[in-house]
PDB file of N, CA, C and O in Angstrom:
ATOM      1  N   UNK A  12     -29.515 -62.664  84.419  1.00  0.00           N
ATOM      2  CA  UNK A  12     -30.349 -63.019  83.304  1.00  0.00           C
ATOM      3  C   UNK A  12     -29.615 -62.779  81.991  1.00  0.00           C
ATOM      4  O   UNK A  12     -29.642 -61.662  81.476  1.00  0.00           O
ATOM      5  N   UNK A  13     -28.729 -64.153  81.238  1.00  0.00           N
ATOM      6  CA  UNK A  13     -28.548 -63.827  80.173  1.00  0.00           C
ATOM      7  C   UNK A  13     -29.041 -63.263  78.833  1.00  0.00           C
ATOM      8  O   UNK A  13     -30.266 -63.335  78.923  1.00  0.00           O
ATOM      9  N   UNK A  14     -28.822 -62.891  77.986  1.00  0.00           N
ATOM     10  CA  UNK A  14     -29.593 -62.401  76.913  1.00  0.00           C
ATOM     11  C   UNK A  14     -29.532 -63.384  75.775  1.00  0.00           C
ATOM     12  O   UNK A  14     -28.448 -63.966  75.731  1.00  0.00           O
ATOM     13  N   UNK A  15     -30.505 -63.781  74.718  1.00  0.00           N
ATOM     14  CA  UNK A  15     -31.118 -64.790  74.584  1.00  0.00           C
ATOM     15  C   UNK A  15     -31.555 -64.211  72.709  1.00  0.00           C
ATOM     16  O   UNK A  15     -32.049 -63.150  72.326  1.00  0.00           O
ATOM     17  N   UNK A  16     -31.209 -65.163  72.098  1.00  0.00           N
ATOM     18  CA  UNK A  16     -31.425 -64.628  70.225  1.00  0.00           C
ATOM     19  C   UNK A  16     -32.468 -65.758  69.669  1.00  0.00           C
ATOM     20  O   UNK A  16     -32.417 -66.937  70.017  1.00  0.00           O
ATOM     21  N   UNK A  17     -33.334 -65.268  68.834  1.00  0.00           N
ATOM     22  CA  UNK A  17     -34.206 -65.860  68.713  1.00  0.00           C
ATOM     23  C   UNK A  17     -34.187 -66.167  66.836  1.00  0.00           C
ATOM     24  O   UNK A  17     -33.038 -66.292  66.413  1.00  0.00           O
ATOM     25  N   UNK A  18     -34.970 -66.253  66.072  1.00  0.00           N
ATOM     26  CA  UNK A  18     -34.758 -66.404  65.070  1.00  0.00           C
ATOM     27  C   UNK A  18     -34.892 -65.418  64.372  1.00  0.00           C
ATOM     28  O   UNK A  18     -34.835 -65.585  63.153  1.00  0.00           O
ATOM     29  N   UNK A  19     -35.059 -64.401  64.778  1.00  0.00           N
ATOM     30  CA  UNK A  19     -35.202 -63.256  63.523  1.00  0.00           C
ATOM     31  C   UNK A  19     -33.824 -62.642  63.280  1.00  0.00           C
ATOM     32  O   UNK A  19     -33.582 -61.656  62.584  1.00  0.00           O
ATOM     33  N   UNK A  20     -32.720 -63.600  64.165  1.00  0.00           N
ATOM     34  CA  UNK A  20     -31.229 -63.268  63.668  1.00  0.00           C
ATOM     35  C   UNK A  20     -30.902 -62.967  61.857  1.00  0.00           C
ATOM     36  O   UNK A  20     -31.384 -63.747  61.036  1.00  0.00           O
ATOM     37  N   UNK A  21     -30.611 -62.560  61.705  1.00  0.00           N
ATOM     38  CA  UNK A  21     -29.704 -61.660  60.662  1.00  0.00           C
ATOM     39  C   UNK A  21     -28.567 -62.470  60.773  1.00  0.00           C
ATOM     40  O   UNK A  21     -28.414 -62.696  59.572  1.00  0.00           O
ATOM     41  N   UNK A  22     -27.525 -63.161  61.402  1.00  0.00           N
ATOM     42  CA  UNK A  22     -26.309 -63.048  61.432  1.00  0.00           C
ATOM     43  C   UNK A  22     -25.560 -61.983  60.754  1.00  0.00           C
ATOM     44  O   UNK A  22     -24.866 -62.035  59.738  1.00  0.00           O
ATOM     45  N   UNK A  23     -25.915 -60.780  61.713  1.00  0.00           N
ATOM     46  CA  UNK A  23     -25.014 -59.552  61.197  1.00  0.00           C
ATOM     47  C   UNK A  23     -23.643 -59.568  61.563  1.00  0.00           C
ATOM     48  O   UNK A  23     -22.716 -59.071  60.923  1.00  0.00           O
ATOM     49  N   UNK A  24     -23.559 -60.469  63.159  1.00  0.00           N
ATOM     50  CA  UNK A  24     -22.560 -60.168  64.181  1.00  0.00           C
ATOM     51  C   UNK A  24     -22.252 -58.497  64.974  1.00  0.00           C
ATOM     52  O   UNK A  24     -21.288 -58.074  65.611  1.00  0.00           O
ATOM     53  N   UNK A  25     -23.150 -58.065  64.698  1.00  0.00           N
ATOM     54  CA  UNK A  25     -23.242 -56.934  65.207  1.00  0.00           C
ATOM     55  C   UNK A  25     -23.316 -56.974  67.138  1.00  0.00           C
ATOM     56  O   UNK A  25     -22.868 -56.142  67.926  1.00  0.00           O
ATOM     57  N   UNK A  26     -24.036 -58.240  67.410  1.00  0.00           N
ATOM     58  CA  UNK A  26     -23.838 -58.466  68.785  1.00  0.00           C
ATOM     59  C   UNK A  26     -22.629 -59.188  68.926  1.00  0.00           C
ATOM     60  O   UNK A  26     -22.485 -59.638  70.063  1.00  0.00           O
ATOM     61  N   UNK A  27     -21.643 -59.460  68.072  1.00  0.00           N
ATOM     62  CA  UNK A  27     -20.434 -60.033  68.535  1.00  0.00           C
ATOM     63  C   UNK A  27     -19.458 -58.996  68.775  1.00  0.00           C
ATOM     64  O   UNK A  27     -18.574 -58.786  69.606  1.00  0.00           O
ATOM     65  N   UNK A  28     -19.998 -58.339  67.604  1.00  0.00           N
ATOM     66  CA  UNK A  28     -18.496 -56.912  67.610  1.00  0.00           C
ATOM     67  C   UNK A  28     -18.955 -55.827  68.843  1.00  0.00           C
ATOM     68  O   UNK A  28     -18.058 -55.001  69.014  1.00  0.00           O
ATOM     69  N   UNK A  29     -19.950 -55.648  69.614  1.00  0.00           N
ATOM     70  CA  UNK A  29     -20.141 -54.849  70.969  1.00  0.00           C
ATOM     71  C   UNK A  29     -20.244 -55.880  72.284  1.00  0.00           C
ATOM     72  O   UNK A  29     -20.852 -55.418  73.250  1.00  0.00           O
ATOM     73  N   UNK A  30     -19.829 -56.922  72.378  1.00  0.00           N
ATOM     74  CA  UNK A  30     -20.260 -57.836  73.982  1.00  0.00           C
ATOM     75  C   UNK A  30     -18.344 -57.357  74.381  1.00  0.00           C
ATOM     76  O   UNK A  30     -17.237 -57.397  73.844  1.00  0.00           O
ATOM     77  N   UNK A  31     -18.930 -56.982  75.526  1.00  0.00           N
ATOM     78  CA  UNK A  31     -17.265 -57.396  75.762  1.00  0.00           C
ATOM     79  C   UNK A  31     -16.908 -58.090  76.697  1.00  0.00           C
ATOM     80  O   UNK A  31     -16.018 -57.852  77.514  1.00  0.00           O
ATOM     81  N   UNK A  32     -17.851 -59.327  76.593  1.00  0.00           N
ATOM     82  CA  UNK A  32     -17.324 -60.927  76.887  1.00  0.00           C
ATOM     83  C   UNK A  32     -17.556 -61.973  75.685  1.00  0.00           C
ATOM     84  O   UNK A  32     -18.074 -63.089  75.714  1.00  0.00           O
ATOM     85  N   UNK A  33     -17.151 -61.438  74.906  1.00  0.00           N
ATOM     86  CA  UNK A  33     -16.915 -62.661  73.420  1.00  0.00           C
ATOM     87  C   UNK A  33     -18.188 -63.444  73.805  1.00  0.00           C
ATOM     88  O   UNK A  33     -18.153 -64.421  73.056  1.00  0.00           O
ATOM     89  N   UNK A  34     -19.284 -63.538  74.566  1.00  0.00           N
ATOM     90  CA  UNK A  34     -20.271 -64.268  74.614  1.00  0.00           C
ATOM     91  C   UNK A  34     -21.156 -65.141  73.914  1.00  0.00           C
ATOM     92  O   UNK A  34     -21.794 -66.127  74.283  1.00  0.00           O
ATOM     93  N   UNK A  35     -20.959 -64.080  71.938  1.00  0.00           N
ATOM     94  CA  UNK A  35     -21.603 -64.736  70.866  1.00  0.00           C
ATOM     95  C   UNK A  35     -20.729 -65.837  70.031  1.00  0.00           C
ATOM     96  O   UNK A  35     -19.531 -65.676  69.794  1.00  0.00           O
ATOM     97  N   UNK A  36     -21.561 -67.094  69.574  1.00  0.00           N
ATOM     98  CA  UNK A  36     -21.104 -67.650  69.050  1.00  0.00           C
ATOM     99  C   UNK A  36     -22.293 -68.055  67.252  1.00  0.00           C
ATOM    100  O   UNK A  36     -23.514 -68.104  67.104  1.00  0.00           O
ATOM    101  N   UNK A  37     -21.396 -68.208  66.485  1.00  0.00           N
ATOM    102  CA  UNK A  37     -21.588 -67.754  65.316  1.00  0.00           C
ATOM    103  C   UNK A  37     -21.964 -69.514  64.880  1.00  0.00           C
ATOM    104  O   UNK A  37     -21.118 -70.381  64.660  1.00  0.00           O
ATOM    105  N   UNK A  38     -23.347 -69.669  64.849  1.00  0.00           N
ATOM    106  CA  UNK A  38     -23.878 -71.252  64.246  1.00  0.00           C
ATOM    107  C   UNK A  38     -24.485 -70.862  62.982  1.00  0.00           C
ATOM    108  O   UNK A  38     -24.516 -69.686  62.620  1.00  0.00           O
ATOM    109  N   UNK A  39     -25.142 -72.172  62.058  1.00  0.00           N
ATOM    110  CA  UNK A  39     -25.149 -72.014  60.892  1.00  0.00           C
ATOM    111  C   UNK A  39     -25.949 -70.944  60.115  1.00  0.00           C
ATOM    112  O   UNK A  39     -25.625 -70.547  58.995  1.00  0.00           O
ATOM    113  N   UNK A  40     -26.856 -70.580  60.704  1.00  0.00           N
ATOM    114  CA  UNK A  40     -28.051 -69.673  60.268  1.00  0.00           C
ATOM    115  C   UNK A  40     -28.174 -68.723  61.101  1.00  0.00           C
ATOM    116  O   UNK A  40     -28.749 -67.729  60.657  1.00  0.00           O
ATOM    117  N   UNK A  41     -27.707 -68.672  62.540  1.00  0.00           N
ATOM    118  CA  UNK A  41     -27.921 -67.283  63.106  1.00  0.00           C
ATOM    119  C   UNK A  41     -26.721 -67.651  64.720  1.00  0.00           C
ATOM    120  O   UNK A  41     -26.194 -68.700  65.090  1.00  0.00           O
ATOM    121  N   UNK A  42     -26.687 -66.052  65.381  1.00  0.00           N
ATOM    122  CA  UNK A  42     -25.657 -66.214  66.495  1.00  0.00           C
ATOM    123  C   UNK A  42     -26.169 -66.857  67.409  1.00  0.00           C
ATOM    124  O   UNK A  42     -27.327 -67.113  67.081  1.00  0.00           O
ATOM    125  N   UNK A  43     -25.920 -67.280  68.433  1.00  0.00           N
ATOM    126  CA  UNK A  43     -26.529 -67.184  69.707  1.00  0.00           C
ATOM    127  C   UNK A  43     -25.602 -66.787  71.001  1.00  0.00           C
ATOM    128  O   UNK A  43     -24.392 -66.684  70.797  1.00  0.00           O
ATOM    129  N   UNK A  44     -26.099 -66.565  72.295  1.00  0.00           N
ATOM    130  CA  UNK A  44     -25.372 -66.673  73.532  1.00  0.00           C
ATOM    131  C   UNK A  44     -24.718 -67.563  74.089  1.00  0.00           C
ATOM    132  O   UNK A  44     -25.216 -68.675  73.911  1.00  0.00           O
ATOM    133  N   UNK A  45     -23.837 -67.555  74.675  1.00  0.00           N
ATOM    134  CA  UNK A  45     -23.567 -68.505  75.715  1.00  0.00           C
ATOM    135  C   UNK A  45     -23.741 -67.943  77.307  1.00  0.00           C
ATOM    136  O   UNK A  45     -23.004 -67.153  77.897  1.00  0.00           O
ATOM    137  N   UNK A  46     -25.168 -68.730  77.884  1.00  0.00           N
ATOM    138  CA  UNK A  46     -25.423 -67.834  78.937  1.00  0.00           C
ATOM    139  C   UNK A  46     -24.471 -67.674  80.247  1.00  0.00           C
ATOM    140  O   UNK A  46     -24.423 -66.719  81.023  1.00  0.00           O
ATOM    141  N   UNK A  47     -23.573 -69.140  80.272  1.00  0.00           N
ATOM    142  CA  UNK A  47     -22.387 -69.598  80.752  1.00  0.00           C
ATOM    143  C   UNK A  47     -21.286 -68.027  81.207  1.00  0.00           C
ATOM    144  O   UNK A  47     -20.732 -67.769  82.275  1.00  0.00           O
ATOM    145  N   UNK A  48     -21.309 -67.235  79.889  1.00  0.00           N
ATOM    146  CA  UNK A  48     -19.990 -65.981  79.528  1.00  0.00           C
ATOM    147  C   UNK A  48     -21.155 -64.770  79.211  1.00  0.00           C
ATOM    148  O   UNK A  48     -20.617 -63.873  78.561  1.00  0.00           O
ATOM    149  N   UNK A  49     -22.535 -64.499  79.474  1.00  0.00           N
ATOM    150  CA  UNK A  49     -22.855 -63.590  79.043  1.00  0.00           C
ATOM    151  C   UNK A  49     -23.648 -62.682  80.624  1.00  0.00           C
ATOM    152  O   UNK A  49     -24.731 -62.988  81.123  1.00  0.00           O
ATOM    153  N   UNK A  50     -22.824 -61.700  81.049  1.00  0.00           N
ATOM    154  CA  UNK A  50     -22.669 -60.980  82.245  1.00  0.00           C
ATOM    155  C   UNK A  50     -24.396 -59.839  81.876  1.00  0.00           C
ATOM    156  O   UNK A  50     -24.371 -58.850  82.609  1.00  0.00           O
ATOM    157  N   UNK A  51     -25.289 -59.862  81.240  1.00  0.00           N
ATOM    158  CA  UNK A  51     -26.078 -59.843  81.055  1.00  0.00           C
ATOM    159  C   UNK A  51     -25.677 -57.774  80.945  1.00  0.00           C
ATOM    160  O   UNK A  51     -26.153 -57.107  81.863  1.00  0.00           O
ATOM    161  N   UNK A  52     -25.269 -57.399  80.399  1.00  0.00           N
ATOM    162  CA  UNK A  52     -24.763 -55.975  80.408  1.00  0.00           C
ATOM    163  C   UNK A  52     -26.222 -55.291  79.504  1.00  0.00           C
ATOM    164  O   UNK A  52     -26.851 -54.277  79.808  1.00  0.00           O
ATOM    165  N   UNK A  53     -26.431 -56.073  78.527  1.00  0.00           N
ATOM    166  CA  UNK A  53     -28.173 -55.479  77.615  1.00  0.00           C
ATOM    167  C   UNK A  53     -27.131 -54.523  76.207  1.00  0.00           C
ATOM    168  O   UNK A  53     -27.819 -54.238  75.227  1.00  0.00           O
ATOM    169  N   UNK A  54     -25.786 -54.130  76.142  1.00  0.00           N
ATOM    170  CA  UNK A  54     -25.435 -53.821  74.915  1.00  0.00           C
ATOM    171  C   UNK A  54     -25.694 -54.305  73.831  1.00  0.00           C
ATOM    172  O   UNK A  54     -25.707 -53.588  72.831  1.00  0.00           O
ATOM    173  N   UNK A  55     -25.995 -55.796  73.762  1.00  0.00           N
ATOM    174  CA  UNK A  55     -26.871 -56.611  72.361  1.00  0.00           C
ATOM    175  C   UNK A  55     -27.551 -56.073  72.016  1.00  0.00           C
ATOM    176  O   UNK A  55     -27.533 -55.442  70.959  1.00  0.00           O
ATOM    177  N   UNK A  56     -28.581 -56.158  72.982  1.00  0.00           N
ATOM    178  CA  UNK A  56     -29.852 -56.275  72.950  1.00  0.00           C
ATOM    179  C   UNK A  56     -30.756 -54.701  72.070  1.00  0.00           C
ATOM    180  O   UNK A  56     -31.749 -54.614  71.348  1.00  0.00           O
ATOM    181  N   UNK A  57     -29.729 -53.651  72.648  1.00  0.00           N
ATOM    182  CA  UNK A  57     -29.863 -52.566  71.976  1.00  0.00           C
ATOM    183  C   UNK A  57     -29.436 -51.875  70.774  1.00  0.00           C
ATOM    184  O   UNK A  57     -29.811 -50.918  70.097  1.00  0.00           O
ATOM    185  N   UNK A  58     -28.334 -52.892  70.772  1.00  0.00           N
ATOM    186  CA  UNK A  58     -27.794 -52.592  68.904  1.00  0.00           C
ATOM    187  C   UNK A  58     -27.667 -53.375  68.069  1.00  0.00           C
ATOM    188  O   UNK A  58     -26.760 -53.595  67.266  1.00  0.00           O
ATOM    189  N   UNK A  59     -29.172 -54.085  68.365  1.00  0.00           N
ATOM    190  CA  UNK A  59     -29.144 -55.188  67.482  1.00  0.00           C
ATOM    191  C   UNK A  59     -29.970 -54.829  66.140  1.00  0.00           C
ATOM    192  O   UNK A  59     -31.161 -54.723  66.434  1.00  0.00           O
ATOM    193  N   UNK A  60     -29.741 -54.611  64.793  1.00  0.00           N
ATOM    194  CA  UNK A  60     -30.427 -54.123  64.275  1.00  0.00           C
ATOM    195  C   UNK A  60     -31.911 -54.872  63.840  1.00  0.00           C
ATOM    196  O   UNK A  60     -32.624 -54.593  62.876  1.00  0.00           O
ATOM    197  N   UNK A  61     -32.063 -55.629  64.598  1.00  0.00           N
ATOM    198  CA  UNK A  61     -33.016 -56.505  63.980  1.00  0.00           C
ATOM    199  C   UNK A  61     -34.247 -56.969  65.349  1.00  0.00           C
ATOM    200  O   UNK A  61     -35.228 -57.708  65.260  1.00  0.00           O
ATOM    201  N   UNK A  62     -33.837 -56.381  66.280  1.00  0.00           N
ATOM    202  CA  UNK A  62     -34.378 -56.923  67.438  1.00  0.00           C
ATOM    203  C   UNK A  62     -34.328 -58.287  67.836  1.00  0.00           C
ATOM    204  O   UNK A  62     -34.971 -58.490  68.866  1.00  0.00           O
ATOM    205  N   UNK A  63     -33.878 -59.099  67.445  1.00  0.00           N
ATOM    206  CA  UNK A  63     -33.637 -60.486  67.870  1.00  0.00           C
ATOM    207  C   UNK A  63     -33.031 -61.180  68.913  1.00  0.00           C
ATOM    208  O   UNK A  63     -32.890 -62.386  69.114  1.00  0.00           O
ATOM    209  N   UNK A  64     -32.586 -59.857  69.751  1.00  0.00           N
ATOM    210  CA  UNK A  64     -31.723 -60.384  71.320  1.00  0.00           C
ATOM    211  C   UNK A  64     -32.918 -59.555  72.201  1.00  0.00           C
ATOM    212  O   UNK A  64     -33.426 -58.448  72.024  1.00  0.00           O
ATOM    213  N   UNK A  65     -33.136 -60.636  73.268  1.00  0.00           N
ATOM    214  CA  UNK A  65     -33.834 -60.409  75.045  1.00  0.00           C
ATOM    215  C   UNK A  65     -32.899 -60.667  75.580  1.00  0.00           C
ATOM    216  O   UNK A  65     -31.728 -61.012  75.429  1.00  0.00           O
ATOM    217  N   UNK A  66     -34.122 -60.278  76.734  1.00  0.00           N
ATOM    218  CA  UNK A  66     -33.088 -60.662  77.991  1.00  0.00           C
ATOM    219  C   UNK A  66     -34.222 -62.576  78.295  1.00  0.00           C
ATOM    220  O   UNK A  66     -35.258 -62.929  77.733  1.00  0.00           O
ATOM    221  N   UNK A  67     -33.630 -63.099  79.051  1.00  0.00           N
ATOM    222  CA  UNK A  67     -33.897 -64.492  79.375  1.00  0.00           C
ATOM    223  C   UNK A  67     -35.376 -64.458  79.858  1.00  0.00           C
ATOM    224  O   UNK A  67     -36.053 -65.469  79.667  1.00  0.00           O
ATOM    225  N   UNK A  68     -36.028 -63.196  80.573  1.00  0.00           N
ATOM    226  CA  UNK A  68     -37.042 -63.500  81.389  1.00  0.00           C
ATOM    227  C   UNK A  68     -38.211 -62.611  80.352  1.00  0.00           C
ATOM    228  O   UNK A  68     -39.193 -62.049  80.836  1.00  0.00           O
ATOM    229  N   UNK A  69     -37.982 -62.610  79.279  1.00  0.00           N
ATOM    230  CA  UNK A  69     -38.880 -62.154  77.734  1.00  0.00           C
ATOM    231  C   UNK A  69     -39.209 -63.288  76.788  1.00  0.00           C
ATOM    232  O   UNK A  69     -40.131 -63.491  75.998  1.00  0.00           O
ATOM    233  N   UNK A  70     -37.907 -64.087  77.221  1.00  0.00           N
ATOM    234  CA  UNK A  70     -37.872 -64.825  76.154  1.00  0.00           C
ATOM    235  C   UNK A  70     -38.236 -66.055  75.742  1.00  0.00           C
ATOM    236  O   UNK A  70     -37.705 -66.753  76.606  1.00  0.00           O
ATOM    237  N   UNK A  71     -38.879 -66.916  74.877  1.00  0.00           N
ATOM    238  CA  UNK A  71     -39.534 -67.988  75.025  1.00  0.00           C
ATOM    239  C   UNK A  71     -38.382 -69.024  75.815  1.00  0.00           C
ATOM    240  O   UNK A  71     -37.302 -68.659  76.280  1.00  0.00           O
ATOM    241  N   UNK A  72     -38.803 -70.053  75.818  1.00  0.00           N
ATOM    242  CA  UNK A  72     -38.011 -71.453  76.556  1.00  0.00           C
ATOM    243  C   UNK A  72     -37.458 -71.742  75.435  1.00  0.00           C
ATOM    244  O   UNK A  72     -36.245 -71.939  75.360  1.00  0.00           O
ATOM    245  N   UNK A  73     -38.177 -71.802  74.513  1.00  0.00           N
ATOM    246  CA  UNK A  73     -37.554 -72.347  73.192  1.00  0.00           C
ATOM    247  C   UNK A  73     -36.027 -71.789  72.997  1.00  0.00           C
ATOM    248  O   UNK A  73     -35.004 -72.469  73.073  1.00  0.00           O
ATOM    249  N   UNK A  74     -36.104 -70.641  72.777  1.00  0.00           N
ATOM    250  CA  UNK A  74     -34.751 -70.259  72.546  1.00  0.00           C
ATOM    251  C   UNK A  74     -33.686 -70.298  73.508  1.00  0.00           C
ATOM    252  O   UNK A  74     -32.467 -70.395  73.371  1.00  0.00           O
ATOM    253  N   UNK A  75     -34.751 -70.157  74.948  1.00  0.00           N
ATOM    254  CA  UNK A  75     -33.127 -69.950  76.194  1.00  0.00           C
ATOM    255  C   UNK A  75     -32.412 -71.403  75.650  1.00  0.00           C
ATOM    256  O   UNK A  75     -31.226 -71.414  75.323  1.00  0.00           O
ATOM    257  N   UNK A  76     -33.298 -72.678  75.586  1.00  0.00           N
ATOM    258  CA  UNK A  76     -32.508 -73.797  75.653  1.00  0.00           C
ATOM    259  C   UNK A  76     -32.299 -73.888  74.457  1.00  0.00           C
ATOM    260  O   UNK A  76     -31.903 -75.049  74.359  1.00  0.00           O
ATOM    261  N   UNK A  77     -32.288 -73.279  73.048  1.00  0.00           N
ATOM    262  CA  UNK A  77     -31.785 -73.425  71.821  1.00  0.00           C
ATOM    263  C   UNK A  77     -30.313 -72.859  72.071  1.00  0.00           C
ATOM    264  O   UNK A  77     -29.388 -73.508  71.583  1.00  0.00           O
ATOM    265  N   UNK A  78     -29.923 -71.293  73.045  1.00  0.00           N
ATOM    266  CA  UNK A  78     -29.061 -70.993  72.773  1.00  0.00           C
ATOM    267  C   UNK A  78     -27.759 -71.686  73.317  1.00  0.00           C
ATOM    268  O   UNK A  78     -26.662 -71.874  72.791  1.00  0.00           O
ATOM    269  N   UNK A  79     -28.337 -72.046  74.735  1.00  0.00           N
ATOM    270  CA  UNK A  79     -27.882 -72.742  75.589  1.00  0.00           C
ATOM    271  C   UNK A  79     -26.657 -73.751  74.835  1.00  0.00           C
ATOM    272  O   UNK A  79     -25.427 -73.705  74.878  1.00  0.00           O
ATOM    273  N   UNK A  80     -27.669 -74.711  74.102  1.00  0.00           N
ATOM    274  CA  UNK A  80     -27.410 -75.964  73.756  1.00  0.00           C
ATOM    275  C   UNK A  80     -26.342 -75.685  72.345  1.00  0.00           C
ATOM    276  O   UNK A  80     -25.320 -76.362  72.231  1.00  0.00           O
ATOM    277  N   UNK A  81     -26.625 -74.867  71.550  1.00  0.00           N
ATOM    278  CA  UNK A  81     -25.896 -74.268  70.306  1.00  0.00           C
ATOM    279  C   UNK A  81     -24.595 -73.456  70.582  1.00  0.00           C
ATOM    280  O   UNK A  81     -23.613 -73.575  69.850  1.00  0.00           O
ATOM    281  N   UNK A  82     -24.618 -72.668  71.608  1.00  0.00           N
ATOM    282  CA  UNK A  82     -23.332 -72.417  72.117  1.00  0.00           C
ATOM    283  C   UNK A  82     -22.156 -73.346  72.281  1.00  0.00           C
ATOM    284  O   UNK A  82     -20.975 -73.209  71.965  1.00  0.00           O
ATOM    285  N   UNK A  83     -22.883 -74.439  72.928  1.00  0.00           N
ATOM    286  CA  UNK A  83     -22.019 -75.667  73.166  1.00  0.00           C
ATOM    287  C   UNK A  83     -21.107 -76.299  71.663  1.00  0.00           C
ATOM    288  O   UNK A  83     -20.255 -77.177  71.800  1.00  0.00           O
ATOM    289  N   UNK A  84     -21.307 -75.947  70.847  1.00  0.00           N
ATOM    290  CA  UNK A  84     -21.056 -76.857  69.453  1.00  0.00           C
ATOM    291  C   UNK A  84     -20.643 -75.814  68.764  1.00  0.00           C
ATOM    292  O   UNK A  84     -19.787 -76.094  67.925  1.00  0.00           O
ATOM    293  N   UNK A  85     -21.070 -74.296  68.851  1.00  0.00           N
ATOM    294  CA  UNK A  85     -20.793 -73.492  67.602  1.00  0.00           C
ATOM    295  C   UNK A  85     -19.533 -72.657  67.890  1.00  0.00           C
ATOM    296  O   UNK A  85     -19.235 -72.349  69.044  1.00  0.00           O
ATOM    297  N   UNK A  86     -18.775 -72.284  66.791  1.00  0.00           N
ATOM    298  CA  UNK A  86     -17.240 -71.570  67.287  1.00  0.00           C
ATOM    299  C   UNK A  86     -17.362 -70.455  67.726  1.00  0.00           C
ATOM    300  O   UNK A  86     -18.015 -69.879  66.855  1.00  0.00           O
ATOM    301  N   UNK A  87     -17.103 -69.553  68.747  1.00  0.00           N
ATOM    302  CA  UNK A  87     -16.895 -68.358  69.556  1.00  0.00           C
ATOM    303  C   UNK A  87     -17.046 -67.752  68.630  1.00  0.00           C
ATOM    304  O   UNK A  87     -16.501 -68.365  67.712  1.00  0.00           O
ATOM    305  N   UNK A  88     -17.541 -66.741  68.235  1.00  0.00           N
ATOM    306  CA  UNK A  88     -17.728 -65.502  67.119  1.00  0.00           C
ATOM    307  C   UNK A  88     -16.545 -64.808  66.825  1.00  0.00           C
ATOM    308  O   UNK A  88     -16.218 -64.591  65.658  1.00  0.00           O
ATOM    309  N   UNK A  89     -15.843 -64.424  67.835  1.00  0.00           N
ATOM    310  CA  UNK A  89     -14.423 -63.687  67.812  1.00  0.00           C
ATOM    311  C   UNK A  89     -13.481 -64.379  68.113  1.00  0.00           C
ATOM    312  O   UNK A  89     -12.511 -63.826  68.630  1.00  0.00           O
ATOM    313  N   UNK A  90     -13.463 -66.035  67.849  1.00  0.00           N
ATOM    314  CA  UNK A  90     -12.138 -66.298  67.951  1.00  0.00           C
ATOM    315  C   UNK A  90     -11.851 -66.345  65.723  1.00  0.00           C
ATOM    316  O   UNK A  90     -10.736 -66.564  65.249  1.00  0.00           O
TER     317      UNK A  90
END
């Protein structure tokens, strides 16, 4: 069960700088997952200062397939 960002993102990158599978990718207004690279570990999810990361089975549909689909297009956070 990947973990899953919803809109109350911040784009702090605070879930980019703790995944340690580069999983986040950094789109125009906020991060999201790529559920593809995200080994579902829950380190986001807990230092996120904003609460804006679940896990997949919390989280609306809306967002699993927002992140899904936005991953695809947005640049890796840490490259």
């Amino acid at each position: 069960m990947p973990s899953v960002v919803n809109d109350s993102c911040i784009k702090c990158g605070t879930c980019a700088s703790v995944c340690p599978v580069s999983a986040f990718h950094a789109c125009d207004t906020q991060m999201v997952v790529d559920p593809d690279t995200c080994i579902d570990c829950g380190v986001c999810i807990s230092e996120c200062p904003v609460g804006a990361i679940s896990n997949d089975s919390e989280a609306d549909e809306k967002w699993i397939k927002f992140n899904a689909e936005q991953a695809k297009i947005c640049p890796n956070a840490n490259d």
